[in-house]
PDB file of C-alpha atoms in Angstrom:
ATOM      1  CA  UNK Y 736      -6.703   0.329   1.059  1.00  0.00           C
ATOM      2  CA  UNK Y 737      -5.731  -2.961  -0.760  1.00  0.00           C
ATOM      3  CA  UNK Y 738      -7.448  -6.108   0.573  1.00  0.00           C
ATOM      4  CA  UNK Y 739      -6.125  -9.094  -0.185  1.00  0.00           C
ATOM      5  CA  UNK Y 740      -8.269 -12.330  -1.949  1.00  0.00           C
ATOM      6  CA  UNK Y 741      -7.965 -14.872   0.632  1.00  0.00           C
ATOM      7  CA  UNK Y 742      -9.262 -18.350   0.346  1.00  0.00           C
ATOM      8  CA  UNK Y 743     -12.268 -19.595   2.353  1.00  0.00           C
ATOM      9  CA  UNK Y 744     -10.557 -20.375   5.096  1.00  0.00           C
ATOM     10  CA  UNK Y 745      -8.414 -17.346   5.896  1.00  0.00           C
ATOM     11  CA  UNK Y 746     -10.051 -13.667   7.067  1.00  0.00           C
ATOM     12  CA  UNK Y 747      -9.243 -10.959   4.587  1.00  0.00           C
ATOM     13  CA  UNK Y 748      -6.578  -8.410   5.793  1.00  0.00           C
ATOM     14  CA  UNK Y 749      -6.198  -5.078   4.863  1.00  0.00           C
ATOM     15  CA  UNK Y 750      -2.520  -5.021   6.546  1.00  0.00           C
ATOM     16  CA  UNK Y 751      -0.057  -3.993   3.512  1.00  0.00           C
ATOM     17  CA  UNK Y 752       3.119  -6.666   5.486  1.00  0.00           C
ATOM     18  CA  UNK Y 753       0.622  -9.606   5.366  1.00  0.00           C
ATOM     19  CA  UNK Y 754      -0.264  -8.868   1.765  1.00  0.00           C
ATOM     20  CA  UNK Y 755       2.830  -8.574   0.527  1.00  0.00           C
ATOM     21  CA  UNK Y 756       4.344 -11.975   3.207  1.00  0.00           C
ATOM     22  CA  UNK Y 757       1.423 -14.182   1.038  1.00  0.00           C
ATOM     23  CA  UNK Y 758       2.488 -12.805  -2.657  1.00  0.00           C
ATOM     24  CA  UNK Y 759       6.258 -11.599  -2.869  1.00  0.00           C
ATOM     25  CA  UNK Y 760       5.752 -11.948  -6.772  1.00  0.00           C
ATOM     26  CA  UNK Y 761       3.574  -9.252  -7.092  1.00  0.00           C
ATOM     27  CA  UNK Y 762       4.929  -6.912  -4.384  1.00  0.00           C
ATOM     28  CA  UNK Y 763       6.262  -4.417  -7.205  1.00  0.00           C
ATOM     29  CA  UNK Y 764       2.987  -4.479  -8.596  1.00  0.00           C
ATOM     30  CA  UNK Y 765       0.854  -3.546  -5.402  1.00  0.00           C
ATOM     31  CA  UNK Y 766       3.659  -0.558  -4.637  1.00  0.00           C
ATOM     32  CA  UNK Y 767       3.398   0.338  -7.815  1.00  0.00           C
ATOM     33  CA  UNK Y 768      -0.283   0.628  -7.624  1.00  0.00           C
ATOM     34  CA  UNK Y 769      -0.537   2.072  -4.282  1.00  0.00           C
ATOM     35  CA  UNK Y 770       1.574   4.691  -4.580  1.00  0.00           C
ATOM     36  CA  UNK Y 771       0.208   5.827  -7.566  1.00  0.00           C
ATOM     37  CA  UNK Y 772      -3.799   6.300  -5.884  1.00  0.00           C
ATOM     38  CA  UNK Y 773      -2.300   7.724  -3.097  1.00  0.00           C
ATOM     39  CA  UNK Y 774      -0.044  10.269  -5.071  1.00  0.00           C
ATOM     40  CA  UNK Y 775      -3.969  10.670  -7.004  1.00  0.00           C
ATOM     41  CA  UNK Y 776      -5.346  11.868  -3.626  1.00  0.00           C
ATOM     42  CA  UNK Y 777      -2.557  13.456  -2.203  1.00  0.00           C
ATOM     43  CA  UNK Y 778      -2.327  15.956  -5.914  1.00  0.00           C
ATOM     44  CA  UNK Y 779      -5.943  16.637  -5.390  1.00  0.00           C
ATOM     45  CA  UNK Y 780      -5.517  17.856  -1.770  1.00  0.00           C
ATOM     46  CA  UNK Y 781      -7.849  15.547  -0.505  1.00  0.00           C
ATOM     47  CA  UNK Y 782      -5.051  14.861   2.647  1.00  0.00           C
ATOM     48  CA  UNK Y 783      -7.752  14.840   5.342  1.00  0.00           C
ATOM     49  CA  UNK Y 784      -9.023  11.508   5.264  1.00  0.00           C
ATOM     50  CA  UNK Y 785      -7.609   8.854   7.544  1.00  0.00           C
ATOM     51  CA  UNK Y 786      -7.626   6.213   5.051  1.00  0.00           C
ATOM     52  CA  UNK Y 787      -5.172   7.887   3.141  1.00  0.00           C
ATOM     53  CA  UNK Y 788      -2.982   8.697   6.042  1.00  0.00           C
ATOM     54  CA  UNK Y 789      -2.470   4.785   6.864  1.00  0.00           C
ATOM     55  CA  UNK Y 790      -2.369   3.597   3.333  1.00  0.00           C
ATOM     56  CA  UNK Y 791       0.293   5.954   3.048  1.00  0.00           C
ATOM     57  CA  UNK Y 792       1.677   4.801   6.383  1.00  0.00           C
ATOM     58  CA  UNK Y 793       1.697   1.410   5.077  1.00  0.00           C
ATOM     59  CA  UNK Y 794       3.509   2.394   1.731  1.00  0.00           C
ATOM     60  CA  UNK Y 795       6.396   3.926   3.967  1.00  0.00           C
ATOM     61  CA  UNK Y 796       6.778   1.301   6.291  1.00  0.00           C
ATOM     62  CA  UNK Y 797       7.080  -1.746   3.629  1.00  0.00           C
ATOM     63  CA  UNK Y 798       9.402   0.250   1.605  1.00  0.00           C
ATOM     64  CA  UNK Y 799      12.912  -1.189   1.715  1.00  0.00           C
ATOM     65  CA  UNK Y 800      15.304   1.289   3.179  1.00  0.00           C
ATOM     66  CA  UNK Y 801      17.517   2.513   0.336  1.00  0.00           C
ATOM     67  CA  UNK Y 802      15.536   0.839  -2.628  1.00  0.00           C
ATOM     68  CA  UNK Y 803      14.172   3.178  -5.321  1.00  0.00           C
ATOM     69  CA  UNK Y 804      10.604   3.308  -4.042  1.00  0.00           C
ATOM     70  CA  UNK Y 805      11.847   4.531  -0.575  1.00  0.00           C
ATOM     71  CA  UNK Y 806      13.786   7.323  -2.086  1.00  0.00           C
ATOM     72  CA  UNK Y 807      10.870   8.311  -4.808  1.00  0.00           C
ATOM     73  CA  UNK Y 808       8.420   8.291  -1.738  1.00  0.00           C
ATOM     74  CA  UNK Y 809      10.418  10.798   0.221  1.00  0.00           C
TER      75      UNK Y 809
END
C-alpha cells in the first residue's frame, strides 16, 4: 500500500485517488513505484494476498485510459 504523509491535522489515507488529488507532481513517481512492487509480487507468485489485489486495483483504476501506464498494465 502507499500511505500518504499528512500533516497533523489530516488522517492518513491509504486511498491511491486521494494521494495522488494532494501531490499531482509526483503522481509519475508513485505509479512508477507501485507498479513496480506489485509487478515484484505478482513475478514471485505471491497473488494470494488481498493487499496486493487492491493495490493493484488501485493502480488500474488511477491509470488514465489510453496513457502509456494503462496500456503497459494490461
Amino acid at each position: 500500500m502507499v500511505f500518504a504523509k499528512q500533516d497533523k491535522d489530516e488522517e492518513a489515507t491509504a486511498d491511491l485517488a486521494k494521494i495522488l488529488e494532494q501531490n499531482p507532481g509526483k503522481r509519475g513517481p508513485i505509479m512508477q513505484h507501485l507498479k513496480e512492487m506489485t509487478n515484484q509480487l505478482v513475478q514471485k507468485k505471491t497473488t494470494g494476498f488481498t493487499m496486493l489485489h487492491d493495490a493493484l486495483l488501485q493502480y488500474f483504476i488511477n491509470c488514465a485510459p489510453g496513457s502509456p501506464e494503462h496500456a503497459e498494465f494490461l
